[in-house]
Structures are given as C-alpha cells and as structure tokens.
Tab-separated table of C-alpha atoms (C1' of nucleotides) in Angstrom:
chain	number	residue	atom	x	y	z
A	1	MET	CA	-8.304	-29.857	-1.706
A	2	SER	CA	-4.909	-29.195	-3.143
A	3	ASN	CA	-5.103	-25.860	-1.410
A	4	THR	CA	-3.685	-26.389	2.039
A	5	GLN	CA	-3.083	-22.726	2.770
A	6	ARG	CA	-5.058	-20.971	5.390
A	7	GLN	CA	-7.962	-19.047	3.907
A	8	SER	CA	-9.178	-15.828	5.369
A	9	TRP	CA	-12.498	-14.423	4.280
A	10	ILE	CA	-10.701	-11.563	2.583
A	11	ASP	CA	-8.677	-13.983	0.493
A	12	VAL	CA	-11.829	-15.840	-0.405
A	13	ARG	CA	-13.614	-12.611	-1.257
A	14	ASP	CA	-10.791	-11.414	-3.457
A	15	GLN	CA	-10.559	-14.726	-5.283
A	16	ILE	CA	-14.270	-14.792	-5.986
A	17	HIS	CA	-14.141	-11.154	-6.996
A	18	GLY	CA	-11.238	-12.025	-9.257
A	19	ARG	CA	-13.340	-14.656	-10.993
A	20	ILE	CA	-16.011	-12.077	-11.608
A	21	LEU	CA	-13.470	-9.636	-12.980
A	22	ASP	CA	-11.870	-12.196	-15.275
A	23	SER	CA	-15.310	-13.281	-16.506
A	24	THR	CA	-15.225	-16.752	-15.034
A	25	TYR	CA	-18.527	-15.633	-13.574
A	26	ARG	CA	-20.288	-13.119	-15.789
A	27	PRO	CA	-22.936	-10.559	-14.936
A	28	GLY	CA	-26.208	-12.345	-14.301
A	29	ASP	CA	-24.504	-15.706	-13.717
A	30	ARG	CA	-25.325	-17.800	-10.721
A	31	LEU	CA	-22.416	-18.740	-8.495
A	32	PRO	CA	-22.023	-22.134	-6.855
A	33	ARG	CA	-23.755	-22.676	-3.530
A	34	ASP	CA	-21.865	-21.517	-0.481
A	35	GLU	CA	-21.394	-25.085	0.618
A	36	ASP	CA	-19.789	-26.102	-2.649
A	37	LEU	CA	-17.487	-23.103	-2.581
A	38	ALA	CA	-16.556	-23.997	0.977
A	39	GLY	CA	-15.554	-27.422	-0.230
A	40	GLU	CA	-13.594	-25.976	-3.104
A	41	PHE	CA	-11.767	-23.411	-0.996
A	42	GLY	CA	-11.309	-25.802	1.885
A	43	CYS	CA	-12.878	-23.537	4.451
A	44	ALA	CA	-16.017	-23.405	6.550
A	45	ARG	CA	-19.256	-22.276	5.025
A	46	THR	CA	-19.346	-19.339	7.428
A	47	THR	CA	-16.148	-18.053	5.868
A	48	ILE	CA	-17.715	-18.153	2.405
A	49	HIS	CA	-20.720	-16.408	3.897
A	50	ARG	CA	-18.540	-13.652	5.328
A	51	ALA	CA	-16.835	-13.116	1.984
A	52	MET	CA	-20.145	-13.113	0.137
A	53	ARG	CA	-21.682	-10.609	2.485
A	54	SER	CA	-18.816	-8.269	1.774
A	55	LEU	CA	-19.326	-8.654	-1.960
A	56	ALA	CA	-23.048	-8.138	-1.538
A	57	ASP	CA	-22.495	-5.032	0.617
A	58	ASN	CA	-20.319	-3.615	-2.107
A	59	GLY	CA	-22.918	-4.202	-4.767
A	60	ILE	CA	-20.896	-6.889	-6.582
A	61	VAL	CA	-23.292	-9.790	-6.117
A	62	GLU	CA	-26.867	-10.317	-5.061
A	63	ARG	CA	-27.912	-13.035	-2.695
A	64	ARG	CA	-31.351	-14.512	-2.249
A	65	ARG	CA	-32.415	-17.631	-0.446
A	66	LYS	CA	-33.253	-20.436	-2.732
A	67	ALA	CA	-32.319	-18.382	-5.782
A	68	GLY	CA	-28.663	-18.413	-4.777
A	69	THR	CA	-25.936	-15.879	-5.427
A	70	THR	CA	-25.773	-14.050	-8.735
A	71	VAL	CA	-23.355	-11.542	-10.188
A	72	ARG	CA	-25.023	-8.153	-10.392
A	73	SER	CA	-25.633	-7.310	-13.995
A	74	ASP	CA	-25.459	-3.567	-13.381
A	75	PRO	CA	-22.130	-2.781	-11.744
A	76	VAL	CA	-22.144	0.368	-9.624
A	77	THR	CA	-19.623	2.473	-7.803
A	78	ARG	CA	-20.772	2.235	-4.209
A	79	THR	CA	-19.399	4.549	-1.589
A	80	THR	CA	-20.283	5.626	1.893
A	81	LEU	CA	-21.284	9.181	2.577
A	82	ASP	CA	-21.033	10.673	6.062
A	83	ILE	CA	-23.025	13.814	6.687
A	84	PRO	CA	-21.683	15.337	9.885
A	85	ILE	CA	-23.419	17.573	12.370
A	86	THR	CA	-22.668	21.027	11.068
A	87	ARG	CA	-21.338	22.336	14.358
A	88	LEU	CA	-18.820	19.523	14.635
A	89	GLU	CA	-17.831	19.931	11.012
A	90	VAL	CA	-17.087	23.627	11.497
A	91	GLU	CA	-15.374	23.199	14.827
A	92	GLY	CA	-13.379	20.273	13.449
A	93	ARG	CA	-11.752	22.671	11.020
A	94	GLY	CA	-10.872	24.959	13.880
A	95	ASP	CA	-13.456	27.547	12.867
A	96	THR	CA	-16.008	29.212	15.096
A	97	TYR	CA	-19.516	27.890	14.863
A	98	GLY	CA	-22.612	30.004	15.157
A	99	TYR	CA	-26.285	29.210	14.945
A	100	HIS	CA	-29.293	31.409	14.457
A	101	LEU	CA	-32.953	30.400	14.464
A	102	ILE	CA	-34.792	32.380	11.830
A	103	SER	CA	-38.328	31.121	12.213
A	104	ARG	CA	-40.310	28.464	14.013
A	105	GLU	CA	-43.966	27.820	13.435
A	106	ILE	CA	-46.576	25.117	13.440
A	107	ARG	CA	-48.259	24.927	10.085
A	108	GLN	CA	-49.680	22.833	7.295
A	109	PRO	CA	-46.967	21.306	5.131
A	110	THR	CA	-46.611	22.152	1.479
A	111	SER	CA	-47.939	19.442	-0.790
A	112	LEU	CA	-44.376	18.430	-1.625
A	113	ILE	CA	-43.513	17.859	2.016
A	114	ALA	CA	-46.792	16.069	2.647
A	115	ALA	CA	-45.971	13.788	-0.256
A	116	ARG	CA	-42.487	13.076	1.084
A	117	PHE	CA	-43.952	12.162	4.434
A	118	GLY	CA	-46.728	10.139	2.880
A	119	LEU	CA	-49.336	12.156	4.768
A	120	ALA	CA	-52.888	11.499	3.732
A	121	GLY	CA	-55.133	13.917	5.598
A	122	GLN	CA	-54.380	17.272	7.127
A	123	GLN	CA	-51.696	17.238	9.774
A	124	GLU	CA	-49.704	20.121	11.126
A	125	LEU	CA	-45.946	19.987	11.337
A	126	LEU	CA	-43.290	22.054	12.998
A	127	ASN	CA	-41.418	24.131	10.451
A	128	ALA	CA	-38.126	25.703	11.486
A	129	CYS	CA	-35.689	27.708	9.388
A	130	SER	CA	-32.234	28.405	10.670
A	131	LEU	CA	-28.797	29.482	9.663
A	132	HIS	CA	-25.505	27.886	10.590
A	133	LEU	CA	-22.523	30.198	10.644
A	134	SER	CA	-18.833	29.567	10.238
A	135	ASN	CA	-16.569	32.310	11.545
A	136	GLY	CA	-19.585	34.572	11.668
A	137	ARG	CA	-20.512	34.124	8.018
A	138	PRO	CA	-23.535	32.249	6.666
A	139	TYR	CA	-22.528	28.669	6.049
A	140	ILE	CA	-25.621	26.520	5.725
A	141	PHE	CA	-29.269	27.506	5.594
A	142	GLU	CA	-31.772	24.864	6.550
A	143	ASN	CA	-35.502	24.565	6.165
A	144	ARG	CA	-36.809	21.757	8.326
A	145	TRP	CA	-40.144	20.051	8.901
A	146	ILE	CA	-40.684	17.841	11.914
A	147	SER	CA	-43.553	15.453	12.486
A	148	LEU	CA	-45.376	16.375	15.665
A	149	GLN	CA	-47.032	13.009	15.658
A	150	THR	CA	-43.765	11.071	15.692
A	151	VAL	CA	-41.736	13.568	17.737
A	152	PRO	CA	-44.065	15.580	19.981
A	153	GLU	CA	-41.194	16.289	22.401
A	154	ILE	CA	-39.680	18.669	19.878
A	155	LEU	CA	-42.153	21.299	21.040
A	156	ASP	CA	-40.335	21.432	24.383
A	157	VAL	CA	-36.917	21.898	22.823
A	158	ASP	CA	-35.568	25.421	22.686
A	159	LEU	CA	-34.553	25.580	19.049
A	160	SER	CA	-32.999	28.992	19.496
A	161	GLU	CA	-30.305	27.346	21.583
A	162	GLU	CA	-29.696	23.999	19.964
A	163	SER	CA	-30.120	23.090	16.320
A	164	ALA	CA	-32.943	20.669	15.651
A	165	ASN	CA	-30.563	18.371	13.864
A	166	GLU	CA	-28.371	18.033	16.884
A	167	TRP	CA	-31.285	17.312	19.171
A	168	LEU	CA	-32.765	14.804	16.758
A	169	VAL	CA	-29.530	12.996	16.038
A	170	ARG	CA	-28.851	12.604	19.725
A	171	ASN	CA	-32.368	11.732	20.785
A	172	ARG	CA	-34.259	10.109	17.972
A	173	PRO	CA	-33.080	6.990	16.259
A	174	TYR	CA	-34.102	6.341	12.707
A	175	ASN	CA	-34.503	3.241	10.638
A	176	ARG	CA	-34.429	4.736	7.251
A	177	CYS	CA	-32.868	7.829	5.787
A	178	ASP	CA	-33.376	9.064	2.251
A	179	VAL	CA	-30.964	11.628	0.912
A	180	GLN	CA	-31.098	13.610	-2.287
A	181	ILE	CA	-28.281	15.762	-3.547
A	182	TYR	CA	-28.458	18.291	-6.320
A	183	ALA	CA	-27.177	21.638	-7.511
A	184	HIS	CA	-29.331	24.694	-7.528
A	185	ALA	CA	-29.060	28.329	-8.532
A	186	LEU	CA	-30.045	30.404	-5.506
A	187	ALA	CA	-33.329	32.297	-5.612
A	188	GLU	CA	-33.298	35.886	-4.439
A	189	THR	CA	-34.642	35.378	-0.919
A	190	ASP	CA	-32.321	32.486	-0.182
A	191	ALA	CA	-29.378	34.375	-1.644
A	192	ALA	CA	-30.141	37.298	0.626
A	193	ARG	CA	-30.170	35.015	3.665
A	194	MET	CA	-26.842	33.540	2.691
A	195	ASP	CA	-25.474	36.968	1.777
A	196	ILE	CA	-24.291	35.870	-1.654
A	197	PRO	CA	-25.339	36.863	-5.178
A	198	THR	CA	-28.651	35.672	-6.565
A	199	GLY	CA	-28.144	32.801	-8.960
A	200	SER	CA	-25.061	31.424	-7.206
A	201	ALA	CA	-24.647	27.681	-7.694
A	202	VAL	CA	-24.941	25.860	-4.404
A	203	LEU	CA	-25.145	22.260	-3.330
A	204	VAL	CA	-28.490	21.278	-1.867
A	205	LEU	CA	-29.057	18.301	0.396
A	206	GLU	CA	-32.475	16.985	1.252
A	207	ARG	CA	-32.848	14.387	3.948
A	208	THR	CA	-35.888	12.549	5.217
A	209	THR	CA	-35.651	10.215	8.169
A	210	TRP	CA	-38.109	7.597	9.359
A	211	ILE	CA	-38.617	5.312	12.297
A	212	ASN	CA	-40.583	2.141	11.659
A	213	GLY	CA	-42.321	3.726	8.711
A	214	ASN	CA	-43.209	6.926	10.571
A	215	PRO	CA	-41.686	10.142	9.303
A	216	ILE	CA	-39.456	12.024	11.733
A	217	THR	CA	-38.105	14.967	9.827
A	218	HIS	CA	-37.444	16.370	6.410
A	219	VAL	CA	-34.741	18.949	5.949
A	220	ARG	CA	-33.499	20.888	2.959
A	221	THR	CA	-30.090	22.457	3.447
A	222	LEU	CA	-28.510	25.039	1.193
A	223	THR	CA	-24.749	24.991	1.520
A	224	SER	CA	-22.523	27.918	0.736
A	225	PRO	CA	-20.615	28.167	-2.558
A	226	GLY	CA	-17.576	25.918	-2.695
A	227	TYR	CA	-19.018	23.400	-0.262
A	228	ARG	CA	-17.887	19.853	-1.008
A	229	LEU	CA	-19.060	16.470	0.072
A	230	ALA	CA	-16.318	13.883	0.233
A	231	THR	CA	-16.808	10.170	0.566
A	232	SER	CA	-14.547	7.321	1.439
A	233	GLY	CA	-14.723	3.768	0.317
B	1	MET	CA	-30.234	-13.998	32.754
B	2	SER	CA	-33.877	-13.285	33.372
B	3	ASN	CA	-34.101	-12.990	29.650
B	4	THR	CA	-34.771	-16.472	28.376
B	5	GLN	CA	-35.965	-15.295	24.969
B	6	ARG	CA	-33.993	-16.048	21.915
B	7	GLN	CA	-31.650	-13.215	20.977
B	8	SER	CA	-30.950	-12.378	17.396
B	9	TRP	CA	-28.066	-10.062	16.558
B	10	ILE	CA	-30.586	-7.480	15.413
B	11	ASP	CA	-32.297	-7.527	18.797
B	12	VAL	CA	-28.951	-7.192	20.512
B	13	ARG	CA	-27.933	-4.358	18.200
B	14	ASP	CA	-31.165	-2.489	18.806
B	15	GLN	CA	-30.910	-2.900	22.564
B	16	ILE	CA	-27.353	-1.611	22.641
B	17	HIS	CA	-28.316	1.183	20.292
B	18	GLY	CA	-31.195	1.954	22.624
B	19	ARG	CA	-28.808	2.330	25.524
B	20	ILE	CA	-26.779	4.777	23.521
B	21	LEU	CA	-29.871	6.740	22.604
B	22	ASP	CA	-31.164	6.855	26.167
B	23	SER	CA	-27.727	7.929	27.394
B	24	THR	CA	-26.969	4.795	29.366
B	25	TYR	CA	-23.823	4.901	27.268
B	26	ARG	CA	-22.836	8.429	26.335
B	27	PRO	CA	-20.655	9.703	23.502
B	28	GLY	CA	-17.056	8.835	24.243
B	29	ASP	CA	-17.993	6.172	26.791
B	30	ARG	CA	-16.467	2.762	26.659
B	31	LEU	CA	-18.891	-0.144	26.419
B	32	PRO	CA	-18.421	-3.426	28.257
B	33	ARG	CA	-16.281	-6.057	26.603
B	34	ASP	CA	-18.046	-8.266	24.071
B	35	GLU	CA	-17.661	-11.227	26.377
B	36	ASP	CA	-19.365	-9.466	29.264
B	37	LEU	CA	-22.192	-8.318	27.036
B	38	ALA	CA	-22.560	-11.872	25.787
B	39	GLY	CA	-22.985	-12.990	29.378
B	40	GLU	CA	-25.483	-10.261	30.049
B	41	PHE	CA	-27.552	-10.912	26.958
B	42	GLY	CA	-27.221	-14.647	27.262
B	43	CYS	CA	-25.883	-15.170	23.783
B	44	ALA	CA	-22.632	-16.170	22.135
B	45	ARG	CA	-19.852	-13.650	21.788
B	46	THR	CA	-20.100	-13.938	18.006
B	47	THR	CA	-23.640	-12.637	18.211
B	48	ILE	CA	-22.451	-9.573	20.118
B	49	HIS	CA	-19.730	-9.206	17.550
B	50	ARG	CA	-22.244	-9.277	14.713
B	51	ALA	CA	-24.357	-6.621	16.408
B	52	MET	CA	-21.342	-4.444	17.125
B	53	ARG	CA	-20.089	-4.648	13.582
B	54	SER	CA	-23.423	-3.364	12.395
B	55	LEU	CA	-23.246	-0.451	14.810
B	56	ALA	CA	-19.680	0.239	13.761
B	57	ASP	CA	-20.612	0.111	10.066
B	58	ASN	CA	-23.287	2.663	10.727
B	59	GLY	CA	-20.920	5.001	12.482
B	60	ILE	CA	-22.542	4.569	15.898
B	61	VAL	CA	-19.581	3.062	17.729
B	62	GLU	CA	-15.883	2.631	17.171
B	63	ARG	CA	-14.063	-0.559	17.896
B	64	ARG	CA	-10.395	-1.069	18.471
B	65	ARG	CA	-8.554	-4.046	19.824
B	66	LYS	CA	-7.405	-3.604	23.349
B	67	ALA	CA	-9.022	-0.177	23.527
B	68	GLY	CA	-12.482	-1.711	23.371
B	69	THR	CA	-15.718	-0.331	21.966
B	70	THR	CA	-16.586	3.327	22.427
B	71	VAL	CA	-19.584	5.401	21.479
B	72	ARG	CA	-18.669	7.786	18.688
B	73	SER	CA	-18.610	11.275	20.031
B	74	ASP	CA	-19.435	12.837	16.683
B	75	PRO	CA	-22.646	11.280	15.426
B	76	VAL	CA	-23.033	11.328	11.655
B	77	THR	CA	-25.725	10.521	9.175
B	78	ARG	CA	-24.213	7.724	7.151
B	79	THR	CA	-25.717	6.610	3.904
B	80	THR	CA	-24.707	4.567	0.934
B	81	LEU	CA	-24.369	6.181	-2.441
B	82	ASP	CA	-24.544	4.146	-5.639
B	83	ILE	CA	-23.151	5.775	-8.748
B	84	PRO	CA	-24.407	3.759	-11.685
B	85	ILE	CA	-22.913	3.341	-15.119
B	86	THR	CA	-24.479	6.167	-17.078
B	87	ARG	CA	-25.686	3.991	-19.916
B	88	LEU	CA	-27.539	1.689	-17.538
B	89	GLU	CA	-28.968	4.644	-15.668
B	90	VAL	CA	-30.378	6.164	-18.851
B	91	GLU	CA	-31.621	2.897	-20.269
B	92	GLY	CA	-33.115	1.990	-16.907
B	93	ARG	CA	-35.432	4.960	-17.262
B	94	GLY	CA	-36.444	3.754	-20.671
B	95	ASP	CA	-34.549	6.517	-22.441
B	96	THR	CA	-32.148	6.153	-25.340
B	97	TYR	CA	-28.480	6.315	-24.506
B	98	GLY	CA	-25.868	7.862	-26.706
B	99	TYR	CA	-22.147	8.304	-26.329
B	100	HIS	CA	-19.705	10.527	-28.111
B	101	LEU	CA	-15.952	10.681	-27.684
B	102	ILE	CA	-14.804	14.294	-27.934
B	103	SER	CA	-11.059	13.972	-27.511
B	104	ARG	CA	-8.422	11.446	-26.606
B	105	GLU	CA	-4.785	12.272	-26.129
B	106	ILE	CA	-1.706	11.287	-24.196
B	107	ARG	CA	-0.373	14.227	-22.267
B	108	GLN	CA	1.133	15.592	-19.097
B	109	PRO	CA	-1.437	15.947	-16.341
B	110	THR	CA	-2.331	19.289	-14.866
B	111	SER	CA	-0.742	19.889	-11.505
B	112	LEU	CA	-4.091	19.298	-9.825
B	113	ILE	CA	-4.446	15.865	-11.394
B	114	ALA	CA	-0.839	15.020	-10.653
B	115	ALA	CA	-1.485	15.920	-7.034
B	116	ARG	CA	-4.590	13.745	-6.887
B	117	PHE	CA	-2.641	10.837	-8.265
B	118	GLY	CA	0.305	11.513	-6.014
B	119	LEU	CA	2.635	11.636	-9.005
B	120	ALA	CA	6.131	12.829	-8.244
B	121	GLY	CA	8.042	13.136	-11.509
B	122	GLN	CA	6.771	13.592	-15.034
B	123	GLN	CA	4.441	10.912	-16.247
B	124	GLU	CA	2.086	11.029	-19.158
B	125	LEU	CA	-1.522	10.022	-18.783
B	126	LEU	CA	-4.371	9.283	-21.136
B	127	ASN	CA	-6.855	12.129	-21.138
B	128	ALA	CA	-10.273	11.520	-22.671
B	129	CYS	CA	-13.261	13.824	-22.826
B	130	SER	CA	-16.637	12.503	-23.793
B	131	LEU	CA	-20.302	13.234	-23.722
B	132	HIS	CA	-23.087	10.917	-22.618
B	133	LEU	CA	-26.459	11.573	-24.224
B	134	SER	CA	-29.970	10.815	-23.109
B	135	ASN	CA	-32.582	10.841	-25.851
B	136	GLY	CA	-30.081	12.600	-28.055
B	137	ARG	CA	-29.467	15.491	-25.668
B	138	PRO	CA	-26.284	16.138	-23.674
B	139	TYR	CA	-26.623	14.455	-20.312
B	140	ILE	CA	-23.215	14.125	-18.712
B	141	PHE	CA	-19.870	15.502	-19.815
B	142	GLU	CA	-16.822	13.747	-18.497
B	143	ASN	CA	-13.144	14.645	-18.407
B	144	ARG	CA	-11.096	11.604	-17.525
B	145	TRP	CA	-7.451	10.858	-16.831
B	146	ILE	CA	-6.183	7.305	-16.845
B	147	SER	CA	-2.856	6.081	-15.540
B	148	LEU	CA	-0.923	4.394	-18.335
B	149	GLN	CA	1.352	2.860	-15.781
B	150	THR	CA	-1.447	1.109	-13.890
B	151	VAL	CA	-3.708	0.446	-16.879
B	152	PRO	CA	-1.588	0.221	-20.058
B	153	GLU	CA	-4.279	-1.902	-21.742
B	154	ILE	CA	-6.500	1.134	-22.028
B	155	LEU	CA	-4.485	2.159	-25.100
B	156	ASP	CA	-5.939	-0.811	-26.965
B	157	VAL	CA	-9.525	0.003	-26.079
B	158	ASP	CA	-11.568	1.823	-28.710
B	159	LEU	CA	-12.957	4.632	-26.602
B	160	SER	CA	-15.095	5.876	-29.454
B	161	GLU	CA	-17.169	2.727	-29.071
B	162	GLU	CA	-17.267	2.045	-25.351
B	163	SER	CA	-17.050	4.569	-22.544
B	164	ALA	CA	-13.889	4.329	-20.504
B	165	ASN	CA	-15.939	4.002	-17.363
B	166	GLU	CA	-17.704	0.956	-18.632
B	167	TRP	CA	-14.494	-0.696	-19.680
B	168	LEU	CA	-12.802	0.122	-16.403
B	169	VAL	CA	-15.663	-0.954	-14.183
B	170	ARG	CA	-15.858	-4.259	-15.963
B	171	ASN	CA	-12.150	-4.899	-16.221
B	172	ARG	CA	-10.266	-3.169	-13.465
B	173	PRO	CA	-11.009	-3.752	-9.830
B	174	TYR	CA	-10.243	-1.049	-7.352
B	175	ASN	CA	-9.452	-1.007	-3.675
B	176	ARG	CA	-10.183	2.537	-2.909
B	177	CYS	CA	-12.464	5.144	-4.393
B	178	ASP	CA	-12.569	8.774	-3.387
B	179	VAL	CA	-15.568	10.811	-4.432
B	180	GLN	CA	-16.147	14.516	-4.190
B	181	ILE	CA	-19.454	16.168	-4.913
B	182	TYR	CA	-20.057	19.858	-5.369
B	183	ALA	CA	-22.083	22.411	-7.250
B	184	HIS	CA	-20.604	24.544	-9.947
B	185	ALA	CA	-21.709	27.318	-12.270
B	186	LEU	CA	-20.837	26.236	-15.792
B	187	ALA	CA	-18.029	28.015	-17.615
B	188	GLU	CA	-18.644	29.042	-21.195
B	189	THR	CA	-16.875	26.178	-22.969
B	190	ASP	CA	-18.486	23.543	-20.790
B	191	ALA	CA	-21.869	25.185	-21.178
B	192	ALA	CA	-21.477	25.124	-24.941
B	193	ARG	CA	-20.667	21.414	-24.863
B	194	MET	CA	-23.735	20.727	-22.754
B	195	ASP	CA	-25.834	23.082	-24.860
B	196	ILE	CA	-27.121	25.021	-21.864
B	197	PRO	CA	-26.660	28.622	-20.720
B	198	THR	CA	-23.335	29.747	-19.327
B	199	GLY	CA	-23.520	29.970	-15.543
B	200	SER	CA	-26.085	27.170	-15.128
B	201	ALA	CA	-25.787	25.424	-11.778
B	202	VAL	CA	-24.797	21.800	-12.231
B	203	LEU	CA	-23.774	18.986	-9.967
B	204	VAL	CA	-20.158	17.924	-10.371
B	205	LEU	CA	-18.790	14.546	-9.341
B	206	GLU	CA	-15.104	13.806	-9.107
B	207	ARG	CA	-13.952	10.257	-8.612
B	208	THR	CA	-10.501	8.813	-8.191
B	209	THR	CA	-9.974	5.073	-7.996
B	210	TRP	CA	-6.935	3.149	-6.840
B	211	ILE	CA	-5.680	-0.386	-6.751
B	212	ASN	CA	-3.218	-1.241	-4.012
B	213	GLY	CA	-2.128	2.360	-3.750
B	214	ASN	CA	-1.705	2.811	-7.497
B	215	PRO	CA	-3.973	5.326	-9.201
B	216	ILE	CA	-6.244	3.977	-11.902
B	217	THR	CA	-8.342	6.871	-13.045
B	218	HIS	CA	-9.628	10.281	-12.124
B	219	VAL	CA	-12.824	11.555	-13.659
B	220	ARG	CA	-14.723	14.783	-13.365
B	221	THR	CA	-18.296	14.594	-14.565
B	222	LEU	CA	-20.573	17.529	-15.178
B	223	THR	CA	-24.197	16.501	-14.948
B	224	SER	CA	-27.030	18.303	-16.635
B	225	PRO	CA	-29.257	20.727	-14.728
B	226	GLY	CA	-31.788	19.000	-12.517
B	227	TYR	CA	-29.641	15.928	-12.040
B	228	ARG	CA	-30.130	14.337	-8.617
B	229	LEU	CA	-28.219	11.815	-6.641
B	230	ALA	CA	-30.349	9.706	-4.356
B	231	THR	CA	-29.120	7.461	-1.615
B	232	SER	CA	-30.677	4.735	0.403
B	233	GLY	CA	-29.949	3.708	3.924
C	1	DA	C1'	2.943	-8.159	28.107
C	2	DA	C1'	-1.693	-8.435	28.358
C	3	DG	C1'	-6.301	-7.148	27.061
C	4	DT	C1'	-9.684	-6.884	23.609
C	5	DG	C1'	-11.645	-7.350	19.285
C	6	DG	C1'	-11.332	-10.292	14.788
C	7	DT	C1'	-11.653	-14.650	12.602
C	8	DC	C1'	-12.242	-19.515	11.878
C	9	DT	C1'	-14.492	-24.023	12.514
C	10	DA	C1'	-18.170	-27.602	12.586
C	11	DG	C1'	-22.506	-28.382	13.152
C	12	DA	C1'	-27.277	-27.359	13.935
C	13	DC	C1'	-31.422	-25.169	12.986
C	14	DC	C1'	-34.162	-21.328	11.007
C	15	DA	C1'	-36.403	-18.506	7.359
C	16	DC	C1'	-37.179	-17.194	3.159
C	17	DT	C1'	-38.742	-17.946	-1.559
C	18	DG	C1'	-38.889	-19.975	-6.099
C	19	DA	C1'	-40.560	-23.987	-8.617
D	1	DC	C1'	-42.019	-28.208	-0.243
D	2	DA	C1'	-37.442	-28.310	-0.982
D	3	DG	C1'	-33.247	-25.641	-1.840
D	4	DT	C1'	-30.378	-22.039	-0.449
D	5	DG	C1'	-28.792	-18.416	2.283
D	6	DG	C1'	-28.977	-16.516	7.281
D	7	DT	C1'	-27.995	-17.087	12.049
D	8	DC	C1'	-26.476	-19.063	16.322
D	9	DT	C1'	-23.287	-21.606	19.347
D	10	DA	C1'	-18.966	-22.902	21.812
D	11	DG	C1'	-14.509	-22.926	21.654
D	12	DA	C1'	-10.024	-22.018	19.860
D	13	DC	C1'	-6.543	-19.171	18.206
D	14	DC	C1'	-4.898	-14.855	16.051
D	15	DA	C1'	-3.680	-9.896	15.611
D	16	DC	C1'	-3.597	-5.630	16.900
D	17	DT	C1'	-2.647	-1.874	20.172
D	18	DT	C1'	-2.288	0.279	24.267
D	19	DG	C1'	-0.520	0.790	28.976
DNA sequence: AAGTGGTCTAGACCACTGA
DNA sequence: CAGTGGTCTAGACCACTTG
C-alpha cells in the first residue's frame, strides 16, 4: 500500500527472488497466495502470475494448484541448449558443408533402440548412417533410426540428397525431445569413419523425439574432437 | 469466425505451428499482426500473445516490435538443461556424497580466465580446486575461480566444509550463465586426481555466471567416465 | 513518426488437486 | 469439495525499432 511505484512483472519477480535469496522464503517454504502478493505489491494478480511463471520456468519455485507456490528445495542451474541443423551450423561459420549417406536399410532395431522407443513386439525401422562434412573433412557422424509407423513418408525421401534431420525438422513436429550428452572414446570403426585416431575423446549426443507419445526418431551423433556445445541463459 | 469453439492459447499455438509446418508460413516469412490473428481466431490479442511467446521461447518464431513476427529461418532443437548441485545429484540416487577441498589460493588468473571474465588490468581471484565423491570414489573434479570484487564474502566461507557451488547457488543470484560442454581426454595430473587412466574420455562442463555484467565465478568440472547429461523438453 | 509487440488491469470463470 | 493456480477478455497505455 505504501508502495505507489509502478510495478512491472520483472520488478516483482526480482523482489520475490530476492526474498528467496535472503532466506525470507527458504527452500521448501510455501509462498503467499498470488492474490495476497498482489495486494502486498499493489498490482494485479496477473502480474504476480507472470513473475511466478518466470521463476517457475527458471527452476526457482514450483507451482501447483491448491498446494500453492513453494521454493524449490533443490536449486539447479537451468540453461537453454540449442542444437542447430548441422548444415546451418557449418555454413554459419562460413565453412563449406558436405553430406554423405553411408547406409540406409530397413531392419529390426537393436534392443537398446527398441527400449528407447518403447516398442513391445517386432517392428522394423529405417536405419540410416551418414556423415556430415565441414570443409571436406568429417565433422559429425550420425546413426539414426526412424519409426516407419509414425513417419512412413520417410521412405519417399531421398536421403542421399537431404539429411534426415533436415527433412524431419522441417516436416515433422514433435512434442517431446529427450537428449543425452556424454563423452566417449571412439571405437575403431567409428574412428576410421571420422578419420581420427582410435580412442579419441568425442562428444556424443543422443536425441529421441516423440509426437503424442509416438516415437519419431532416435539419433546418435558423434562429433569431431574439439566440438563444443554452448548454451545461453 | 466460423469457429465458435473456445480457443485456448495452446490450441492457437498448435494451429499457428501447424501452418508453419505445412508451409503456409515459410521460414523467413512474416506472420500477420497479433491483432489480425486475434480477429481470425476469434480470441483476445493477449491469447495470441501467449501462444506466440510459447513459439518464440521454443525457437520457432522471432518477434520484434514494429518488425512483427517472423518464422525462424534456422530451425533448432531447443531443450532445457538442468545442472544440479552435485551433492543433491549423488544423494538423489541414494549414494553417499563426499567432498574434499584440494587447494584454495588467491592468485592472478590465467589469461584464459581473465578473458572469460573480461578483466582488463591485474586483479586477483580466488582459485579453489576440489573433488566431489560418490560412495567414496572420485566423481567430479572442479577448478573454480571466484571474483573477489563481485563476491568478497567468499573469503569468509569455509570451503573445506561446503562446496563453493553450494554456497554461491544459495547466496548469489546471477543474471547470466554461459555454459560450454565438450569432451576431453584426461591429462595425467587430472587422471591421477580422478584415479582413472590417463587419456580417459570425460565430459567437461565450463560455467561462467554473471550479475549485472559483473563476473561471479567460472568453473571447469571434469566428470567421471560414463557421466551423462540428460535434458527434458 | 508510426507500426507492432509487450505489459498492465480488473474481473470472471475454469481446472486441477490435496485434504 | 474447497482452495489455489491457470486462462481468457477488453481495453488502455507503453516501449521499442524500423522505414
């Protein structure tokens, strides 16, 4: 009430965040209801809501109907990771992009892939291996599985011309995307494909995408040595 | 107008997204103004705004005042990465967490660190190396630099008791966080600290956090072999 | 200078979900 | 079933940014 200044949702967010940081509200604590905070800050409830959604998006608080808003008891560093289309990434640096389809076949998935897709019975998938080149040198090797049940059209796509990722990103929306990132020492066959020494440490990305609970594709990409992922946030 | 159904922002978002996916709106195209879309969909402009913000957050469109909303011409896979506090991560798996401070000294930063921090002249920083243990075995080794100018209080914290990360996360907010992720073959000294063979492939995370343009801390963490980052989105 | 997105308000109603 | 967050509306004004 004494506060007659104009309140933007960012101000509100920062003040509430400040209270969390100075332990006015401690991890696990329940915050006042939005409506009460609105009264206290002298703003509309929607403004509190906007501020709270930002805090929730950043992993600072958790919100549940009826249970209210609580301070997360396990603070995390949350950042946003953009994985670009490889061609655009290479070309964006001013380098020359190349693409080479190594293999393409319809086959039974390995048990690991079947598990990732949640496949019960037998079901054949399209498996394509390809190499992305930067300035003529191996850049990223990918081993991809595509669900023929969810994406039958992929059979009509000429994968020797366009990378599956590019076609999928442009043509198939997804609801859910799981990513795993880890380091790996290259096995001999993979090292040969990438034209680098066996045992080299490379960054591996595995992605699985889904639409309404149906698997679209799973891809495992081996990047070349020195590859870095950078995030902003 | 023929659509008399109730429109939620999620419906609106999905319909607009659908138009992008079916090439009604192509990469680089400008979408109608929010107000026109509101008329078309028969909803309030705020509802269009909510839908558009979701698309923008997911990297589907870009919005700029006066310039309007355009379809991103470089589609990306955007996901959210949560980096937990190591202790909570270990304990969350039911394992026993341990922590050991290896060194702590005030010193001039390396030129690489100085560059990351954007330091011009000479300025001493706190440099602390420590080891996080899981079930008594080396789990993550971290090499951290902390700005004494931004965070002088860190000198009073007993880093042999509490990890710097935990203290910082709980006590110092940050505006900006840059993360880099890459794979690395362990050098001999690092391998000895982690008690694994020299040359092992490990995942390395580098994080730099800032508050209002002032650097708080830079940390380089070496994870143990097999460590995976998983994202949701 | 003008166009377009961004935010704020006040109020209503909806939709979860915990007690 | 009742409490709390989530959404929607209509309208006003603001702030950026481009032509």
